[in-house]
Coordinates of C-alpha atoms in Angstrom, one line a residue:
X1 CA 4.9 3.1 -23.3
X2 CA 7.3 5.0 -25.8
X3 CA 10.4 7.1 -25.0
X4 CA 10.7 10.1 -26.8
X5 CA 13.7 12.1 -27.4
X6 CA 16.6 13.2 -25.3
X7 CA 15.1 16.0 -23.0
X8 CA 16.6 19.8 -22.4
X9 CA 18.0 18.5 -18.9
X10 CA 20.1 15.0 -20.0
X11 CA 17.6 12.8 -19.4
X12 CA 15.0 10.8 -21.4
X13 CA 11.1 11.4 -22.1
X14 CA 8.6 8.9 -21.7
X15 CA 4.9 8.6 -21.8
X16 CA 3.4 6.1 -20.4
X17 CA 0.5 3.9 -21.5
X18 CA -2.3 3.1 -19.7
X19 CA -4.9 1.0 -21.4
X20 CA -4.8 2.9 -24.5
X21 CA -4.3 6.4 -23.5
X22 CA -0.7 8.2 -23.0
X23 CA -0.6 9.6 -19.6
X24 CA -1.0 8.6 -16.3
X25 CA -4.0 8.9 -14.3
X26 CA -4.5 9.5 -10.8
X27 CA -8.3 9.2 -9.5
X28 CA -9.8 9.4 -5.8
X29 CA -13.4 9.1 -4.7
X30 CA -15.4 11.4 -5.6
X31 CA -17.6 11.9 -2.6
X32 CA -14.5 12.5 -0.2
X33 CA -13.6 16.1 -0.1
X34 CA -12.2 17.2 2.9
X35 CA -8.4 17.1 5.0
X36 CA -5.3 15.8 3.3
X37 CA -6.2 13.0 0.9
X38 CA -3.7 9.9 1.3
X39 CA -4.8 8.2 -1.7
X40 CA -4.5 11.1 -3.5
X41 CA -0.4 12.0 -1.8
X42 CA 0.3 8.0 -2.3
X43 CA -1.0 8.3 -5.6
X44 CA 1.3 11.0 -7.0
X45 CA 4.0 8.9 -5.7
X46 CA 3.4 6.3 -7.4
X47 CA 2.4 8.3 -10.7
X48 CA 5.8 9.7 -10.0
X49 CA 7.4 6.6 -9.9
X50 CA 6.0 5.2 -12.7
X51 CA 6.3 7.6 -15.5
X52 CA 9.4 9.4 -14.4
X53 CA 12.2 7.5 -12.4
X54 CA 12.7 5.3 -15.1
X55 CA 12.9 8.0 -17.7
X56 CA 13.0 5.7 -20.8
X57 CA 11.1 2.8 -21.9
X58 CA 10.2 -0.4 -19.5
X59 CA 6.8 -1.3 -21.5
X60 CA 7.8 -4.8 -21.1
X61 CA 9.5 -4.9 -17.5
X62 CA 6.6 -3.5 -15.5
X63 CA 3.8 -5.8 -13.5
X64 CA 0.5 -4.7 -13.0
X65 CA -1.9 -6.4 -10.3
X66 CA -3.9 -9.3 -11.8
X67 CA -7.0 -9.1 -13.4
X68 CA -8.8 -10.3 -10.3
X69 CA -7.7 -7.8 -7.7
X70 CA -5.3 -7.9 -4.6
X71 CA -4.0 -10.9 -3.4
X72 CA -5.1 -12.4 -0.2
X73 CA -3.3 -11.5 3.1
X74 CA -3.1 -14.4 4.8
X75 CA 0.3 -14.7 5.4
X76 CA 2.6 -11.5 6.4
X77 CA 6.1 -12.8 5.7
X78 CA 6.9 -15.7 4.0
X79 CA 11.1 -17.1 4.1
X80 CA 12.8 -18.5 1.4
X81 CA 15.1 -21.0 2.4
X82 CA 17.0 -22.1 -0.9
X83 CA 20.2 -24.4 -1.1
X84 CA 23.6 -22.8 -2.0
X85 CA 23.2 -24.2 -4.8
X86 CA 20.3 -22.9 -6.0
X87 CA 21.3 -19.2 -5.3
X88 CA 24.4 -17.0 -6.3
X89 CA 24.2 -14.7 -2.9
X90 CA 27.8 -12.6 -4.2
X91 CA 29.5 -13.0 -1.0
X92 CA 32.1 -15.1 -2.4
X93 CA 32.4 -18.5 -0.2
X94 CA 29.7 -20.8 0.5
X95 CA 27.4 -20.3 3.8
X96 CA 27.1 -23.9 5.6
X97 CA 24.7 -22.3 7.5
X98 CA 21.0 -21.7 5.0
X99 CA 19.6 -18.1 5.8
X100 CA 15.9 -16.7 5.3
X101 CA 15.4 -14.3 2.7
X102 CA 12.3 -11.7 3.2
X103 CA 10.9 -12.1 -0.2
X104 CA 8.0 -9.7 1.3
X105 CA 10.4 -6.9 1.7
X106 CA 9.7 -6.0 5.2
X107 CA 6.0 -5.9 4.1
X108 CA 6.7 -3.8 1.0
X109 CA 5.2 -6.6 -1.1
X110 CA 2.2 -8.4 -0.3
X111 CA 1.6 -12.5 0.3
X112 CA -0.3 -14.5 -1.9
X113 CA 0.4 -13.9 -5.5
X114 CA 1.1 -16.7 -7.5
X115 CA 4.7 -16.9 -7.6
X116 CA 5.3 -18.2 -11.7
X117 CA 3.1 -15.4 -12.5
X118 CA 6.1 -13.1 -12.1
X119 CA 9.4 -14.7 -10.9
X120 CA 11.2 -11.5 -10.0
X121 CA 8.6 -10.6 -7.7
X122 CA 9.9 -13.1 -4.7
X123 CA 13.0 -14.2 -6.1
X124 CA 14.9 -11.3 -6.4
X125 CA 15.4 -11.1 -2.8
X126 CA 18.1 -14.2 -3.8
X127 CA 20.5 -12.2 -5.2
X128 CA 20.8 -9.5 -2.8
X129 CA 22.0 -9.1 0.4
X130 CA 19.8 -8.2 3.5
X131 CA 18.7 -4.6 3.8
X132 CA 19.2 -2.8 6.7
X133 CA 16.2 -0.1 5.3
X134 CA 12.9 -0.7 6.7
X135 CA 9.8 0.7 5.5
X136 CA 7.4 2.5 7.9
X137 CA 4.4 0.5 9.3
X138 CA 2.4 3.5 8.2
X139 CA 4.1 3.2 4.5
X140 CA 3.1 -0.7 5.1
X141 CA -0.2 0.2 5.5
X142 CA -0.9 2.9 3.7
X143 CA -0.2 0.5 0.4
X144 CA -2.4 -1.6 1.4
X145 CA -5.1 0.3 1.7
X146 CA -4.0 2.0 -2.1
X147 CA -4.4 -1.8 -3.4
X148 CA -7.4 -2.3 -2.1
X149 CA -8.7 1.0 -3.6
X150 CA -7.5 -0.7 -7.0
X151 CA -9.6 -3.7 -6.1
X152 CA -12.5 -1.7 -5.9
X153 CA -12.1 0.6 -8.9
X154 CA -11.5 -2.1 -11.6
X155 CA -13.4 -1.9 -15.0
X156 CA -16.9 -3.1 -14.2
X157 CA -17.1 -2.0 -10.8
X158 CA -19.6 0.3 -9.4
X159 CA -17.0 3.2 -8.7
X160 CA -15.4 2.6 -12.1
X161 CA -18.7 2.8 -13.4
X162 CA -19.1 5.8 -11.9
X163 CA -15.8 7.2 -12.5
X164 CA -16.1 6.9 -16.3
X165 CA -19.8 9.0 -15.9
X166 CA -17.7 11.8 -14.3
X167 CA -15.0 12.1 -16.9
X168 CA -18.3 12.1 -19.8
X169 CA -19.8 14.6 -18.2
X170 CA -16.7 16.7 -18.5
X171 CA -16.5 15.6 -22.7
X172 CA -20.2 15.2 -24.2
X173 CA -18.3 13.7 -27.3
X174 CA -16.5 11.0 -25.2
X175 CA -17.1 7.3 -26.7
X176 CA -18.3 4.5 -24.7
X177 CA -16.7 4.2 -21.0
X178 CA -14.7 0.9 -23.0
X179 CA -12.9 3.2 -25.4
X180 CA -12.3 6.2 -23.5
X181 CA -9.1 7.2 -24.3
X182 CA -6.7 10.0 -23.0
X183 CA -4.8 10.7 -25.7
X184 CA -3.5 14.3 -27.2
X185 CA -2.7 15.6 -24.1
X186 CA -0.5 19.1 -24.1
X187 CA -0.1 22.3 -22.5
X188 CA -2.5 23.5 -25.4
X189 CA -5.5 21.4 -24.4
X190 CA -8.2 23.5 -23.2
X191 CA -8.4 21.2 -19.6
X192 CA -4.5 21.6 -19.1
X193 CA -4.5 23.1 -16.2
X194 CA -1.8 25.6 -16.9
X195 CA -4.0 26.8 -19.7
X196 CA -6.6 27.6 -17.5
X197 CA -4.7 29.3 -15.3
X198 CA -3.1 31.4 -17.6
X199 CA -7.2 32.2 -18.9
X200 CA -8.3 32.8 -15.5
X201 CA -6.1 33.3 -13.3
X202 CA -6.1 35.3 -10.4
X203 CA -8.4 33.4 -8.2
X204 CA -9.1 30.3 -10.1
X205 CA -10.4 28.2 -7.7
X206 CA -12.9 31.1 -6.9
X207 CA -13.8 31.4 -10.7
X208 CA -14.8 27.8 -11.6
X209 CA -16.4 25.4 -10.3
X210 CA -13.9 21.7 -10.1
X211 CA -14.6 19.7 -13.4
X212 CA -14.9 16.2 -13.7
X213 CA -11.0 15.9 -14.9
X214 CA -7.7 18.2 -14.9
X215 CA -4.9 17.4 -17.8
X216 CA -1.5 18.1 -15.6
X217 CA 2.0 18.9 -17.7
X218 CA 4.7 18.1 -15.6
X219 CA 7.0 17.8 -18.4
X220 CA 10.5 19.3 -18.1
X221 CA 9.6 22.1 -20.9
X222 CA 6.4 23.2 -18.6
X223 CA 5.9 26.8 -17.3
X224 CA 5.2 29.0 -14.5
X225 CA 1.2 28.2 -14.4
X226 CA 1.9 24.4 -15.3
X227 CA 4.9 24.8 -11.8
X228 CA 2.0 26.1 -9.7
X229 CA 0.9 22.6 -9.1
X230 CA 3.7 22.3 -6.3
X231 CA 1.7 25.5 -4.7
X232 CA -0.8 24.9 -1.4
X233 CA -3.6 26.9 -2.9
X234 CA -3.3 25.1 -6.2
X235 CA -3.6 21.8 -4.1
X236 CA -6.8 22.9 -2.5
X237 CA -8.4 23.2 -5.8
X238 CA -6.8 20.3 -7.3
X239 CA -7.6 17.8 -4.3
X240 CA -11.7 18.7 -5.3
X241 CA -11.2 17.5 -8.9
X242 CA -12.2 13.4 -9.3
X243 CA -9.7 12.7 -12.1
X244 CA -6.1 14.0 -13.1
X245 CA -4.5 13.3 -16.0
X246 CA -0.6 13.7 -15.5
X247 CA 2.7 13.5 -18.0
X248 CA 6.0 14.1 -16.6
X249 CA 9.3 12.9 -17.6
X250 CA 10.4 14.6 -14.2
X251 CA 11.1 13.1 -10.5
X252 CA 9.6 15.6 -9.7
X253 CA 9.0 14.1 -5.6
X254 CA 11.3 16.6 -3.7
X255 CA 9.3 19.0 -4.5
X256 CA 6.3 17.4 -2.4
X257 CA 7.8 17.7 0.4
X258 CA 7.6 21.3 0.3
X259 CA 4.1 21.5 0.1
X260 CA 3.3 22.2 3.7
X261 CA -0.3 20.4 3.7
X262 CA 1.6 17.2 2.5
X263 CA 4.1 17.2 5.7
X264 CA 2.9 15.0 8.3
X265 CA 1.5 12.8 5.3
X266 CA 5.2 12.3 4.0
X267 CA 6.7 12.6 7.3
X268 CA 4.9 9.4 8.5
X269 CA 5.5 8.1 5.0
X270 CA 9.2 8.4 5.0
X271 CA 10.4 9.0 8.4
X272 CA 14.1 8.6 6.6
X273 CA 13.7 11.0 3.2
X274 CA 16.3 9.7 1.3
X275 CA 14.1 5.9 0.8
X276 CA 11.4 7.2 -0.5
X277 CA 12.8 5.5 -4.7
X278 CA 14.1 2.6 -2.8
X279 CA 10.6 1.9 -1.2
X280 CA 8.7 2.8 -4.1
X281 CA 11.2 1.5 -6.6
X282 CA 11.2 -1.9 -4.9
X283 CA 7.5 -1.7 -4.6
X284 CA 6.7 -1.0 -8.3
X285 CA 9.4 -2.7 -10.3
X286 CA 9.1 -6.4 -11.2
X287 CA 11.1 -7.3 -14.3
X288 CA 9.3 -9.4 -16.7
X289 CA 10.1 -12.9 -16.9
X290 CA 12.2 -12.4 -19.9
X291 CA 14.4 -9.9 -18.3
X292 CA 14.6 -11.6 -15.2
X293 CA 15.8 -14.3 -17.3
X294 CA 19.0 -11.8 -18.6
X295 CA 19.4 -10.7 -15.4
X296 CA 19.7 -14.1 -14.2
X297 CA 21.7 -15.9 -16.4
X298 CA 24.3 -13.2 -16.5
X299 CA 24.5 -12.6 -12.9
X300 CA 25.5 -16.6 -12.6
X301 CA 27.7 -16.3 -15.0
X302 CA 29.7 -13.4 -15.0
X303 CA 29.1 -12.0 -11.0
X304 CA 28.7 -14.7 -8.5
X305 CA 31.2 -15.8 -6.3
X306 CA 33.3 -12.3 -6.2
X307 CA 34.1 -11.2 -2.5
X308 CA 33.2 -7.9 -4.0
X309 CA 31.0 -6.3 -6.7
X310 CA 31.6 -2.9 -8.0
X311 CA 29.6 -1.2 -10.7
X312 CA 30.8 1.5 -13.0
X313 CA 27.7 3.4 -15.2
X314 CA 29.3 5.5 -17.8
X315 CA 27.2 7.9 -19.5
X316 CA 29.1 10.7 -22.0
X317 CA 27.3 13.6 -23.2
X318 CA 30.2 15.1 -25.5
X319 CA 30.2 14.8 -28.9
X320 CA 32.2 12.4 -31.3
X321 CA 33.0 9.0 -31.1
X322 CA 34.6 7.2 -27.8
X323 CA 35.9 6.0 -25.9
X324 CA 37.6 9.6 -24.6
X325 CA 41.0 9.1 -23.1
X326 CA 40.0 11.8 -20.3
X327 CA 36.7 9.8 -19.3
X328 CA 38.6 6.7 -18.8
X329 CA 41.5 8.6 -16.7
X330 CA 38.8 10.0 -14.4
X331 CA 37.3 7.0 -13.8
X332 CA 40.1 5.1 -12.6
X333 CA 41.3 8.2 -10.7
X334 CA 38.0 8.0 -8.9
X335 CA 37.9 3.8 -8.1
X336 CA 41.8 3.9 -7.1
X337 CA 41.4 7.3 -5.0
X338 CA 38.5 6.0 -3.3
X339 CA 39.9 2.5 -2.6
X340 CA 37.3 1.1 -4.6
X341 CA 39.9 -0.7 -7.0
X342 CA 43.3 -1.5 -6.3
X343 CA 46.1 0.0 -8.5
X344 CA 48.5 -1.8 -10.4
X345 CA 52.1 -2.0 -10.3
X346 CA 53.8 -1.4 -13.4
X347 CA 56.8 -2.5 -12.6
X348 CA 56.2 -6.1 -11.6
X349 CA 55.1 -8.7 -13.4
X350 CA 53.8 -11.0 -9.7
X351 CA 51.3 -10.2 -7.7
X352 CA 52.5 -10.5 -4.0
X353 CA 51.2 -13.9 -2.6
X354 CA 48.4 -13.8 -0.2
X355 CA 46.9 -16.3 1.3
X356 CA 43.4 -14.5 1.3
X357 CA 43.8 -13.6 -1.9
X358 CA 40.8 -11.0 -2.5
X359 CA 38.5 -11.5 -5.7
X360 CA 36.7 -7.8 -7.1
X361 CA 34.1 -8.4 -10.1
X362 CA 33.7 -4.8 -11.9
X363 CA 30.6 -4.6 -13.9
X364 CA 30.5 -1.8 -16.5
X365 CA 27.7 -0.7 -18.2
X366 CA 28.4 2.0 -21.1
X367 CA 27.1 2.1 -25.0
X368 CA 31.0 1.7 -25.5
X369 CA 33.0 -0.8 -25.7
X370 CA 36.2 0.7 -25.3
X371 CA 36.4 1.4 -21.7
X372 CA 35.8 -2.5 -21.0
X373 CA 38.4 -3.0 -23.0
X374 CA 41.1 -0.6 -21.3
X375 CA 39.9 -1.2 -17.9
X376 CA 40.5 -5.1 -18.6
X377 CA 43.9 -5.0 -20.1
X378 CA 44.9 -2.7 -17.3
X379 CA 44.1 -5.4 -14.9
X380 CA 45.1 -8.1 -17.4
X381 CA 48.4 -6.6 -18.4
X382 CA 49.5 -5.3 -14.6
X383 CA 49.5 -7.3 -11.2
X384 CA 47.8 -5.5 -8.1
X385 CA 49.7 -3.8 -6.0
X386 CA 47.5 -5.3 -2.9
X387 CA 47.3 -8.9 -4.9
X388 CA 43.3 -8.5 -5.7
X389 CA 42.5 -10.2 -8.9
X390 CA 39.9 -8.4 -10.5
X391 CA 37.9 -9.2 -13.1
X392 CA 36.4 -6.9 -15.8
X393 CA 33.0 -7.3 -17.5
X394 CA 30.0 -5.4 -19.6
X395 CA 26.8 -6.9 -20.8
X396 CA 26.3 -5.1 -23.9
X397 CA 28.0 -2.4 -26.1
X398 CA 24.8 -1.1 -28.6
X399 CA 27.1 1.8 -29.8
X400 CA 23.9 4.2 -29.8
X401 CA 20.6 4.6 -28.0
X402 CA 17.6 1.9 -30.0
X403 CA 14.6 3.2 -28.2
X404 CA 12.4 1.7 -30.7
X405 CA 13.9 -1.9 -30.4
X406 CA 12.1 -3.8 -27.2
X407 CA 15.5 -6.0 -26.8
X408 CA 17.4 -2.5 -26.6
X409 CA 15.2 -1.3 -23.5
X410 CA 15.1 -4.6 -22.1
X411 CA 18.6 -4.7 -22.0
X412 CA 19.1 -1.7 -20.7
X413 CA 16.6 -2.4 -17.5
X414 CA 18.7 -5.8 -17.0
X415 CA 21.8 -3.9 -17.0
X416 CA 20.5 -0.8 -14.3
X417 CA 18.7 -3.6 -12.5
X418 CA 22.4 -6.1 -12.4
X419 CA 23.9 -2.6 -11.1
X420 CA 21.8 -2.5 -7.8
X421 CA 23.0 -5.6 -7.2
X422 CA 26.3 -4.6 -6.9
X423 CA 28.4 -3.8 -3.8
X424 CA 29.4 -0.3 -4.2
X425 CA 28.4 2.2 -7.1
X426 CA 29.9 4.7 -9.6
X427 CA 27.6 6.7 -11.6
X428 CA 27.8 9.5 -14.6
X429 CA 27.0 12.7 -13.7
X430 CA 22.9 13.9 -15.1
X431 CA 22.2 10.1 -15.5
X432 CA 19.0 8.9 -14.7
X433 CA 20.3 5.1 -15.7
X434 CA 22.3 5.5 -12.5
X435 CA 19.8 6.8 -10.7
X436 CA 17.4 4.2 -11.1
X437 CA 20.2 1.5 -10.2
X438 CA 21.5 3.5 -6.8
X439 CA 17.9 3.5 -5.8
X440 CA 16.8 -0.2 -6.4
X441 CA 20.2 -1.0 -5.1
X442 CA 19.8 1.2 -1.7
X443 CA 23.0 2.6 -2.8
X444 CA 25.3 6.1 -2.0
X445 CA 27.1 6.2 -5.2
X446 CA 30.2 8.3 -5.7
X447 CA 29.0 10.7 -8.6
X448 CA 32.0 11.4 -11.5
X449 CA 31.9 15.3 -11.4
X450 CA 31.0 16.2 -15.4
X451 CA 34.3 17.2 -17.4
X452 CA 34.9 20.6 -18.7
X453 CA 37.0 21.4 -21.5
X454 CA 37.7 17.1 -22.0
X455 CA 39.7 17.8 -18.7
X456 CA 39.5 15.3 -15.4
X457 CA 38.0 17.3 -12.8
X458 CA 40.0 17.0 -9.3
X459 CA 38.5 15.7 -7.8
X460 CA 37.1 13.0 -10.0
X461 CA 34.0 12.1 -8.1
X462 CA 32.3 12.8 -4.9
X463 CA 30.3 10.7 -2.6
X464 CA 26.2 11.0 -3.4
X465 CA 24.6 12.9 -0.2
X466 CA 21.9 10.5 -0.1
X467 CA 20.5 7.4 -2.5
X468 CA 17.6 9.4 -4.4
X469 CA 17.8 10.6 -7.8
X470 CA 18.1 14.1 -8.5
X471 CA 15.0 16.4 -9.8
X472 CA 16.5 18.1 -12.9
X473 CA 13.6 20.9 -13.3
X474 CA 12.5 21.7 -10.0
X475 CA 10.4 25.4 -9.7
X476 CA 11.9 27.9 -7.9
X477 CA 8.7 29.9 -6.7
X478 CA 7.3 30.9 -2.9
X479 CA 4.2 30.4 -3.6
X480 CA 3.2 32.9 -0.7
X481 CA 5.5 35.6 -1.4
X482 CA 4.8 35.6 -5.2
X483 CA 8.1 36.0 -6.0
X484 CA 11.0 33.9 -7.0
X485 CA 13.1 31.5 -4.0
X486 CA 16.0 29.2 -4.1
X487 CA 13.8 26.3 -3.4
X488 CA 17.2 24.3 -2.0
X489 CA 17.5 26.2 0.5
X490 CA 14.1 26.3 2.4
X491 CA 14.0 22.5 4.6
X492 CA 17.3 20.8 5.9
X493 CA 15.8 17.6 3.8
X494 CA 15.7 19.2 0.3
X495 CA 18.9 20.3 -0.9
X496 CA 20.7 21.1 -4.2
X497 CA 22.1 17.7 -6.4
X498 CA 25.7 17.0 -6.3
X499 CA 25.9 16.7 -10.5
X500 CA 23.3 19.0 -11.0
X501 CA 23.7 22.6 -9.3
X502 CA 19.6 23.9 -10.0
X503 CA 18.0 20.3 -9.4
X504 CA 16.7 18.9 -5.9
X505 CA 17.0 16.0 -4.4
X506 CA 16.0 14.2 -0.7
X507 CA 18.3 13.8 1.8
X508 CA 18.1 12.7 5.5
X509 CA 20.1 15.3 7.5
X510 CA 20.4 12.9 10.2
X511 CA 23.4 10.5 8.3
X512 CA 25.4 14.0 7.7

């Protein structure tokens, strides 16, 4: 996988690499054409998921299945039961009593891999706290049944066999079913299907016949055709067609859930809307070895044994060189305002005794140095005014973004990932970094409102509506109507983002 350059909406482009061909690929049985397909819905999920959530480069941080298939399912939960001194748990003191960990998630993750084959897998369920988020037994099940699929449609397998005769009969000039590859994908390529609907369109579906594979640009710079995807009709054709291609650098899952085919699917899915990234996320991303080993070791050193965490993601999109004065004043106008950091008293040189003396950890992750620095010395230099001693740290300072350096990007997973282990969140406004870690975390962040004018907004932040990250380039189309619609405004569980007025995001009405 490479990340491309800063996209029109803030974030970052990626393409990911399957094999050897750029794009991801969604596939379903052939011979089943009829009703809602659920491999199909949990299949754009996970597409979604995996090419988009991130929105930069995890090539080295992501686990596929192994080689042989799905695990055996012997077991249904397996406990952890590790010494106190074998785990760093956050809480501050030690537990005498041992507690079990569900390193299965709640049935998320399934028993029976080998656990040195990917450390994160299981053991990242020592360094967090227990959830109070449970997934569906129909989610449960449901990805289950999508492994098994995998099982069955691995290279050399009668249905990948026959998978790789459907896409040549759509290319006569396609190589060998071993080097087909799916690369030079665009909105220009004559199977895009925007393309073809712009060639054929009205009445597509009643035009051709479904070919053996679709091309599908979800990228933020797509167009009205490429949009109609998210339409019902669109889906009926689509859902006949064996193969689809798909690049996206968008989350683009709210809009899903207004495709009215897809509802009961997602509804027994996600009976709560906003878990759908925390599921999924905790499903799909297991850190490789070597940046479980970062997130390890610094999260020993630096985090454990803090009555609380707090994480601060600071993302600036002005111009010049930082750190900016009015950044810096917003942030600590949020933390104090919010009670998420004591304030200091300038005036005294003690702290007032206590005799349960509180301990905060802040963990800051920025390209900067400089706001590490202020925020320390501020804390350094001042005494509490409630006698908290907190403590002021930041993994790395790169200066700029190194897309093209593998240490970079696995830094900069280690650092989104330590966030979600943190207690309570503050995230940059149109940053999918923060995104990512208020997902895995299972965290409401409060969201610093985007300056104008190098002015602090009042009021500096706001609390996030729900955990999920926000769709930056949603349509804005009734697909029955024909006509344009503020898409925010059509179910109580899709609403406009706090940080960005035009995106979407899932919420769950119920927690309002």
């Amino acid at each position: 996988m490479k990340r491309r350059e800063k996209n029109q909406s803030g974030g970052e482009e990626v393409t990911m690499k399957l094999s050897d061909g750029n794009g991801l690929i969604s596939s379903r049985d052939p011979e089943r054409k009829n009703g809602v397909n659920t491999m199909r819905v949990m299949g754009a999920f996970v597409a979604c998921l995996m090419v988009s959530s991130v929105f930069f480069s995890l090539s080295v941080v992501l686990r596929d299945l192994p080689s042989d298939g799905v695990p055996s399912e012997e077991r249904v939960l397996e406990v952890d039961v590790k010494s106190q001194k074998e785990i760093a748990s956050g809480e501050g003191t030690s537990r005498s009593v041992e507690e079990p960990k569900d390193k299965l998630l709640g049935g998320l993750l399934t028993a029976g891999f080998d656990e040195q084959s990917c450390i994160s897998r299981y053991g990242s369920v020592s360094y967090r706290k227990g959830s109070e988020h449970r997934p569906s037994t129909y989610l449960v099940s449901r990805l289950r049944s999508y492994e098994a699929l995998h099982k069955q449609c691995g290279p050399n397998t009668e249905s990948y066999n026959r998978a790789m005769d459907y896409l040549r009969l759509g290319n006569a000039s396609a190589p060998p079913p071993s080097d087909y590859q799916f690369n030079g994908f665009g909105q220009s390529s004559p199977r895009c299907y925007g393309k073809m609907l712009k060639e054929n369109s009205p009445n597509l579906a009643n035009k051709l016949k479904p070919p053996s594979y679709l091309y599908l640009h979800l990228v933020h710079d797509y167009d009205d055709q490429d949009k109609l995807f998210f339409c019902e009709d669109d889906q009926s054709f689509l859902k006949e067609v064996p193969w689809l291609v798909m690049k996206t650098d968008n989350y683009f899952i709210p809009s899903l859930f207004l495709i009215p085919t897809f509802e009961e699917e997602l509804n027994n899915l996600f009976p709560r809307k906003e878990m759908v990234f925390h599921f999924l996320g905790r499903y799909l991303f297991h850190p490789t070895d070597t940046v479980w080993g970062l997130i390890e070791r610094y999260y020993r050193a630096y985090l454990s044994g803090f009555d609380k965490k707090i994480g601060i993601q600071i993302r600036v999109f002005d111009t010049g060189t930082g750190p900016f004065q009015h950044v810096l004043d917003q942030i600590l106008a949020c933390a104090t305002r919010e009670h998420l950091l004591p304030g200091v008293d300038k005036d005294k040189s003690i702290s007032p005794n206590s005799d349960t003396q509180k301990s905060k950890a802040v963990l800051i992750t920025s390209l900067s140095p400089g706001y590490l620095e202020q925020i320390r010395d501020l804390y350094w230099e001042n005494p509490t005014i409630t006698g908290e001693v907190v403590s002021v740290f930041q993994p790395s300072h790169e200066e700029y973004q190194q897309t093209e350096k593998q240490m970079h990007n696995q830094k900069a997973w280690a650092e989104m990932y330590l966030l979600s282990l943190t207690d309570v969140l503050i995230t940059s406004s149109w940053s999918t970094f923060g995104y990512v870690a208020q997902g895995l975390g299972g965290l409401r962040p409060w969201i610093l409102y985007k300056p104008e004018n190098r002015t602090v907004p009042d009021p500096p932040c706001r609390r996030a509506m729900s955990m999920e990250p926000c769709f930056h380039a949603p349509p804005f189309y009734d697909c029955r109507a024909k006509r344009g619609i503020d898409t925010g405004e059509l179910v109580p569980h899709v609403r406009h983002c706090e940080d960005m007025s035009w995106g979407l995001k899932l919420v769950d009405p119920s927690t309002d």
